[in-house]
mmCIF file of C-alpha atoms and ligand atoms in Angstrom:
data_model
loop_
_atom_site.group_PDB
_atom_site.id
_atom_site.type_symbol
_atom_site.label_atom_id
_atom_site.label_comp_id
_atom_site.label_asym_id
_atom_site.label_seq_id
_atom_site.Cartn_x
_atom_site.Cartn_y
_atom_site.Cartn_z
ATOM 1 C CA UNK A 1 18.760 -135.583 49.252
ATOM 2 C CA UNK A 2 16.058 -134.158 51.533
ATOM 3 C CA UNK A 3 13.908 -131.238 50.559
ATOM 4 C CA UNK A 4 14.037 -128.717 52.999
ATOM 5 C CA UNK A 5 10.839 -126.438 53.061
ATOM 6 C CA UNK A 6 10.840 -122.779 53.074
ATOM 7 C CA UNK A 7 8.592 -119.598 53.326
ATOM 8 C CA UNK A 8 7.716 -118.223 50.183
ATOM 9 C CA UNK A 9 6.783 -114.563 50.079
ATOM 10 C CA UNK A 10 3.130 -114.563 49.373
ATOM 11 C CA UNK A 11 3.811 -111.640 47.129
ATOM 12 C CA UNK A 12 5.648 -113.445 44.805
ATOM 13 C CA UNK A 13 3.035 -116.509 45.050
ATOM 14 C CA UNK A 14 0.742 -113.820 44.008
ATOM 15 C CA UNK A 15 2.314 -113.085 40.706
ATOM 16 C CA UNK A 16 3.777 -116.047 39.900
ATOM 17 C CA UNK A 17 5.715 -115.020 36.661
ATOM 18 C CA UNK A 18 5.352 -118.034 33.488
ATOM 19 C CA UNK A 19 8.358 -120.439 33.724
ATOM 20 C CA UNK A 20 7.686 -121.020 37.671
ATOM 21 C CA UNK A 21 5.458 -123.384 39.277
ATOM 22 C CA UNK A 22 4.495 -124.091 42.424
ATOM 23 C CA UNK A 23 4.389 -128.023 43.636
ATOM 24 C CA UNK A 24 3.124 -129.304 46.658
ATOM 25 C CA UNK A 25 5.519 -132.535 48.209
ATOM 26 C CA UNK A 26 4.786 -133.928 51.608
ATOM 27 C CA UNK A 27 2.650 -130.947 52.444
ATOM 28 C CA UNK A 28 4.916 -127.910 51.896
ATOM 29 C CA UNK A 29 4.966 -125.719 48.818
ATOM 30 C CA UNK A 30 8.099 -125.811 46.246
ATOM 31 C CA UNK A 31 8.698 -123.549 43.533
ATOM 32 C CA UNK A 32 9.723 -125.427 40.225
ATOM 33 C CA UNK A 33 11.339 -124.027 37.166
ATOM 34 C CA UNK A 34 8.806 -125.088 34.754
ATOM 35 C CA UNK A 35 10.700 -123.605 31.509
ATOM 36 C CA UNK A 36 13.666 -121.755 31.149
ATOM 37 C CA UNK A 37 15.409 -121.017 28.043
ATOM 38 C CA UNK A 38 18.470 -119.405 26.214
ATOM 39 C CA UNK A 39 18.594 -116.182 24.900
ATOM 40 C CA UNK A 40 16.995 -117.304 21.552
ATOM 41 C CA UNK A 41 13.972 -118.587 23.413
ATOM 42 C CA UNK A 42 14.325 -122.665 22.942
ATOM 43 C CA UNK A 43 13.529 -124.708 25.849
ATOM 44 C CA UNK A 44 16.166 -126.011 28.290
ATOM 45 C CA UNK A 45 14.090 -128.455 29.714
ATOM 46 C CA UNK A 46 14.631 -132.438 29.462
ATOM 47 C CA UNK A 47 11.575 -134.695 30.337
ATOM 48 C CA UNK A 48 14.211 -137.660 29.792
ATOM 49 C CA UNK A 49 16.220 -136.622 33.106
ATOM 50 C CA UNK A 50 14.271 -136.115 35.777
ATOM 51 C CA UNK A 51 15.710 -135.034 39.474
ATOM 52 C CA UNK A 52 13.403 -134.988 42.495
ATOM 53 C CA UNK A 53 10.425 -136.308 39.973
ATOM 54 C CA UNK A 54 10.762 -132.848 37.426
ATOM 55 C CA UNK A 55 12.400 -132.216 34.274
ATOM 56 C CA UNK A 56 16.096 -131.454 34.605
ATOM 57 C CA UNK A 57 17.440 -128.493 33.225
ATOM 58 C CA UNK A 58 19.982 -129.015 30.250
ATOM 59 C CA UNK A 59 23.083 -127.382 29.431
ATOM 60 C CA UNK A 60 25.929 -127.614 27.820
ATOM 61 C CA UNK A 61 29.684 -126.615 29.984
ATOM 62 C CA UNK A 62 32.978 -126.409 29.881
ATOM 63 C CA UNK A 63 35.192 -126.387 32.634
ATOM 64 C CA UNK A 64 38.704 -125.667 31.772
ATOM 65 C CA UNK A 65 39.487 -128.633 29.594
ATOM 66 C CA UNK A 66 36.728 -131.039 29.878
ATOM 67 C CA UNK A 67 32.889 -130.964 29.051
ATOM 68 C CA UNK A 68 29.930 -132.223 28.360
ATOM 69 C CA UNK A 69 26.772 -131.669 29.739
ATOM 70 C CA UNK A 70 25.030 -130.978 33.083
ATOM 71 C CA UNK A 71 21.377 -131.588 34.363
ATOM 72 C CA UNK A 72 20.048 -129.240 36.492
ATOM 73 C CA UNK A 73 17.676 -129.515 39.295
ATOM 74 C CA UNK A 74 14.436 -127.495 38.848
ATOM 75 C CA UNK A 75 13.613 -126.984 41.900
ATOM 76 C CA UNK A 76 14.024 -123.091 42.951
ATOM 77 C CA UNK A 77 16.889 -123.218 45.581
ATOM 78 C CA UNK A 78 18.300 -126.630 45.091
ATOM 79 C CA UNK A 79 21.541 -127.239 43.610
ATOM 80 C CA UNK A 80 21.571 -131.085 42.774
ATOM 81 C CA UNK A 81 22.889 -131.729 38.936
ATOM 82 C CA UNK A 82 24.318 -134.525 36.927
ATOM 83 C CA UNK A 83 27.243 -134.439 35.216
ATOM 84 C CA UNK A 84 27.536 -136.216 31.441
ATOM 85 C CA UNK A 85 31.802 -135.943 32.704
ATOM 86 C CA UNK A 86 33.393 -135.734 35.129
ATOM 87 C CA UNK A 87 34.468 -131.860 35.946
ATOM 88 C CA UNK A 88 37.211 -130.793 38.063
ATOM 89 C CA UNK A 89 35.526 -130.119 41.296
ATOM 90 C CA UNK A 90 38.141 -128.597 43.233
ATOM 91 C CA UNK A 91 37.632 -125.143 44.295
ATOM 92 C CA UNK A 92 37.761 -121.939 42.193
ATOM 93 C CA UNK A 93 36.692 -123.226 39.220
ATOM 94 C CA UNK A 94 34.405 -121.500 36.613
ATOM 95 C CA UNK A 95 31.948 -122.699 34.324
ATOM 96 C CA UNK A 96 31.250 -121.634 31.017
ATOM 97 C CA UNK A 97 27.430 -122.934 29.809
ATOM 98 C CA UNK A 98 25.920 -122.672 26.059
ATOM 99 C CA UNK A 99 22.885 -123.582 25.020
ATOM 100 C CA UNK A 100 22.495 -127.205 24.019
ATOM 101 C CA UNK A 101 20.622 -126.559 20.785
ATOM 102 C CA UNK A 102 22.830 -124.412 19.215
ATOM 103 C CA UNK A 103 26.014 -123.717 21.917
ATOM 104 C CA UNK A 104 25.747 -119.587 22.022
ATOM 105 C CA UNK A 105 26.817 -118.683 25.383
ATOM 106 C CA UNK A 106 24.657 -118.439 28.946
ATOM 107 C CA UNK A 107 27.497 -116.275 30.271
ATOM 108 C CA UNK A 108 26.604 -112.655 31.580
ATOM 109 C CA UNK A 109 28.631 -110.457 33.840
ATOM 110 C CA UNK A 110 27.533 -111.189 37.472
ATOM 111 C CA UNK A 111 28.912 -110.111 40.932
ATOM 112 C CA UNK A 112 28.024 -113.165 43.254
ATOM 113 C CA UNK A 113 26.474 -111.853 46.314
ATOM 114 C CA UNK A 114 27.931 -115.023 47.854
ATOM 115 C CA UNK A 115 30.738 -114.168 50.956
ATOM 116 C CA UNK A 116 33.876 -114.976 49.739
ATOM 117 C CA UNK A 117 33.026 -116.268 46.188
ATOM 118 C CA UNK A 118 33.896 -112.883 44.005
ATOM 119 C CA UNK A 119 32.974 -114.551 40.901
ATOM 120 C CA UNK A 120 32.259 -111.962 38.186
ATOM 121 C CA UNK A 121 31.007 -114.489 35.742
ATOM 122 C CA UNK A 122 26.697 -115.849 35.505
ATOM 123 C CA UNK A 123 24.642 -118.272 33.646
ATOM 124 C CA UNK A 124 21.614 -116.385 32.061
ATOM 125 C CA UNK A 125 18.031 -118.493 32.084
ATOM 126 C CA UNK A 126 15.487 -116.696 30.639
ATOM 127 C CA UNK A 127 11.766 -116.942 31.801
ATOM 128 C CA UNK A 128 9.209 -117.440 28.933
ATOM 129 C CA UNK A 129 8.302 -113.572 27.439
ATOM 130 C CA UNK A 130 12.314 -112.752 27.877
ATOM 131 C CA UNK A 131 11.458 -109.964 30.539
ATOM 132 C CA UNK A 132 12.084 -112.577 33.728
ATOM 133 C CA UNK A 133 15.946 -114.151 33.851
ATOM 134 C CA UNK A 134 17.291 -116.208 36.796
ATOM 135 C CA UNK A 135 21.102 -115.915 37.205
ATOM 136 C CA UNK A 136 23.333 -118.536 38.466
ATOM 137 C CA UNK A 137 27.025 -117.983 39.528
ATOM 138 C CA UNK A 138 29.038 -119.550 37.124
ATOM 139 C CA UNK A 139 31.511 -121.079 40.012
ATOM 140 C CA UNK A 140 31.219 -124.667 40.653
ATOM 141 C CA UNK A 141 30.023 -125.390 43.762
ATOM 142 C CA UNK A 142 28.423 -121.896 44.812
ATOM 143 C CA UNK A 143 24.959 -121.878 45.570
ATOM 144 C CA UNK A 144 24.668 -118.086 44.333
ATOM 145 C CA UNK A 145 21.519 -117.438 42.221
ATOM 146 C CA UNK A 146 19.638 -114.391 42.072
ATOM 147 C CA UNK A 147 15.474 -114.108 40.188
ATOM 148 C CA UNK A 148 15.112 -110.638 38.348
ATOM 149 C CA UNK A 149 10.834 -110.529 37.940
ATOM 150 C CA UNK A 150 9.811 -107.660 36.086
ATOM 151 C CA UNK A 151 6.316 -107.681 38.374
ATOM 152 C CA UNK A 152 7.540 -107.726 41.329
ATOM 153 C CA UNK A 153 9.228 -105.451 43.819
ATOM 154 C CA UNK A 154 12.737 -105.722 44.489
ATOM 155 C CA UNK A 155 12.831 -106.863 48.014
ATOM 156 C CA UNK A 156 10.830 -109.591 47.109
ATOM 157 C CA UNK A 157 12.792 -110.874 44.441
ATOM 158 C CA UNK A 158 15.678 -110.248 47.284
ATOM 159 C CA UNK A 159 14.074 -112.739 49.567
ATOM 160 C CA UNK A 160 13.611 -115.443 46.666
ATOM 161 C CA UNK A 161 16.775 -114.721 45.590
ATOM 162 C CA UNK A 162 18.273 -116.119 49.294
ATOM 163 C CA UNK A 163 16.035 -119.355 49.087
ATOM 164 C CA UNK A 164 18.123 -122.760 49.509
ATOM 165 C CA UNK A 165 15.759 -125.442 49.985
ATOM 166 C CA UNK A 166 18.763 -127.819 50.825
ATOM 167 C CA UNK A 167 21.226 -125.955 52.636
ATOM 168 C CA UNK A 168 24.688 -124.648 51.545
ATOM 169 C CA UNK A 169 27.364 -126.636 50.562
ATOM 170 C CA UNK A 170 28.411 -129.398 47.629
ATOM 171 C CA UNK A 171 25.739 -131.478 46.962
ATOM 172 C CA UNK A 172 26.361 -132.657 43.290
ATOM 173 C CA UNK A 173 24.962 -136.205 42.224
ATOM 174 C CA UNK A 174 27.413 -138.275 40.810
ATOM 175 C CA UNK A 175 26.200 -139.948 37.792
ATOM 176 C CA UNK A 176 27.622 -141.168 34.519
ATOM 177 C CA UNK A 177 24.811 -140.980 32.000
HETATM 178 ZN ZN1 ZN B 1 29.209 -117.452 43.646
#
C-alpha cells in the first residue's frame, strides 16, 4: 500500500495534541496515532503488530455473528487493518468494537459525514488527558473519521478530519494472525 502525502494545516502542527505524532517517511510529514485508549484510559496500542513500521491499534469487534479482533493502522487517514477472522465484508455492515482489556464498548452515536453511508453508529478513541477523541464510523469499509481537539478551532479539526492519506475505497489487509 502506498502512502499518499498530504497538507497538514500548520495550525494543527502547531498544537499537536498528546496521542499524535508527526513522522517523517520519504520526505513528507505523516501524522501517527501514538496512543489512543478506551474510555477507562488503558492503552490500545500493540508494539507486537506493526503496519507501515508503527504500532497497530487493537480492538476487539463483532460483526453480526463472528469476531475477534482487528489491528488498526496508526497512521492518521489510512484505513489498512488486520483481521484475527474473517468478517463479512459485504456492504452495510456494522461493527461493534470493545476494548480489548476489559470488552466495555467503543460505540458512540455518530452521523457519518460520508455521502451515502448514513451510519448512526462510531468507535470512540480517546486521546491521552480524555479531552481529545477521534471517531471512526462503525461501517465496514467507510473511510469516515472525524478528530474533536479541544485546542484547536473547528475548521481545522474540519480539514484533518477529511485527510485520507491512501485514497477512498476497501483497502483491508488480509491476514490470518
Ligand atoms: Zn461512514
Amino acid at each position: 500500500m502506498q502512502l499518499i502525502p498530504k497538507d497538514i494545516p500548520m495550525e494543527f502542527l502547531q498544537l499537536l495534541p498528546e496521542g499524535i505524532k508527526l513522522v517523517s517517511r520519504h520526505g513528507h510529514p505523516y501524522l501517527v496515532m501514538d496512543r489512543v485508549e478506551d474510555a477507562a484510559g488503558n492503552s490500545l496500542m500493540d508494539d507486537s503488530v506493526r503496519i507501515h513500521g508503527e504500532p497497530s491499534i487493537k480492538l476487539h469487534v463483532k460483526v453480526e455473528n463472528s469476531e475477534g479482533l482487528i489491528f488498526v493502522d496508526a497512521y492518521w487517514g489510512s484505513h489498512a487493518k488486520l483481521y484475527s477472522f474473517i468478517p463479512d465484508f459485504s456492504k452495510g455492515k456494522t461493527v461493534e468494537a470493545f476494548s480489548p482489556h476489559d470488552d466495555s464498548s467503543l460505540m458512540v452515536p455518530w452521523s457519518c459525514p460520508i455521502e451515502g453511508c448514513e451510519e448512526t453508529h462510531g468507535i470512540r478513541l480517546r486521546l491521552p488527558g480524555g479531552l481529545n477523541t477521534i471517531l471512526v464510523c462503525g461501517k465496514l469499509g467507510c473511510p469516515g473519521h472525524h478528530i474533536d481537539v479541544a485546542r484547536v478551532a473547528e475548521g481545522v479539526s474540519e480539514k484533518l478530519s477529511n485527510i485520507n492519506f491512501f485514497g477512498e475505497g476497501e483497502e483491508e489487509l488480509f491476514s490470518a494472525i
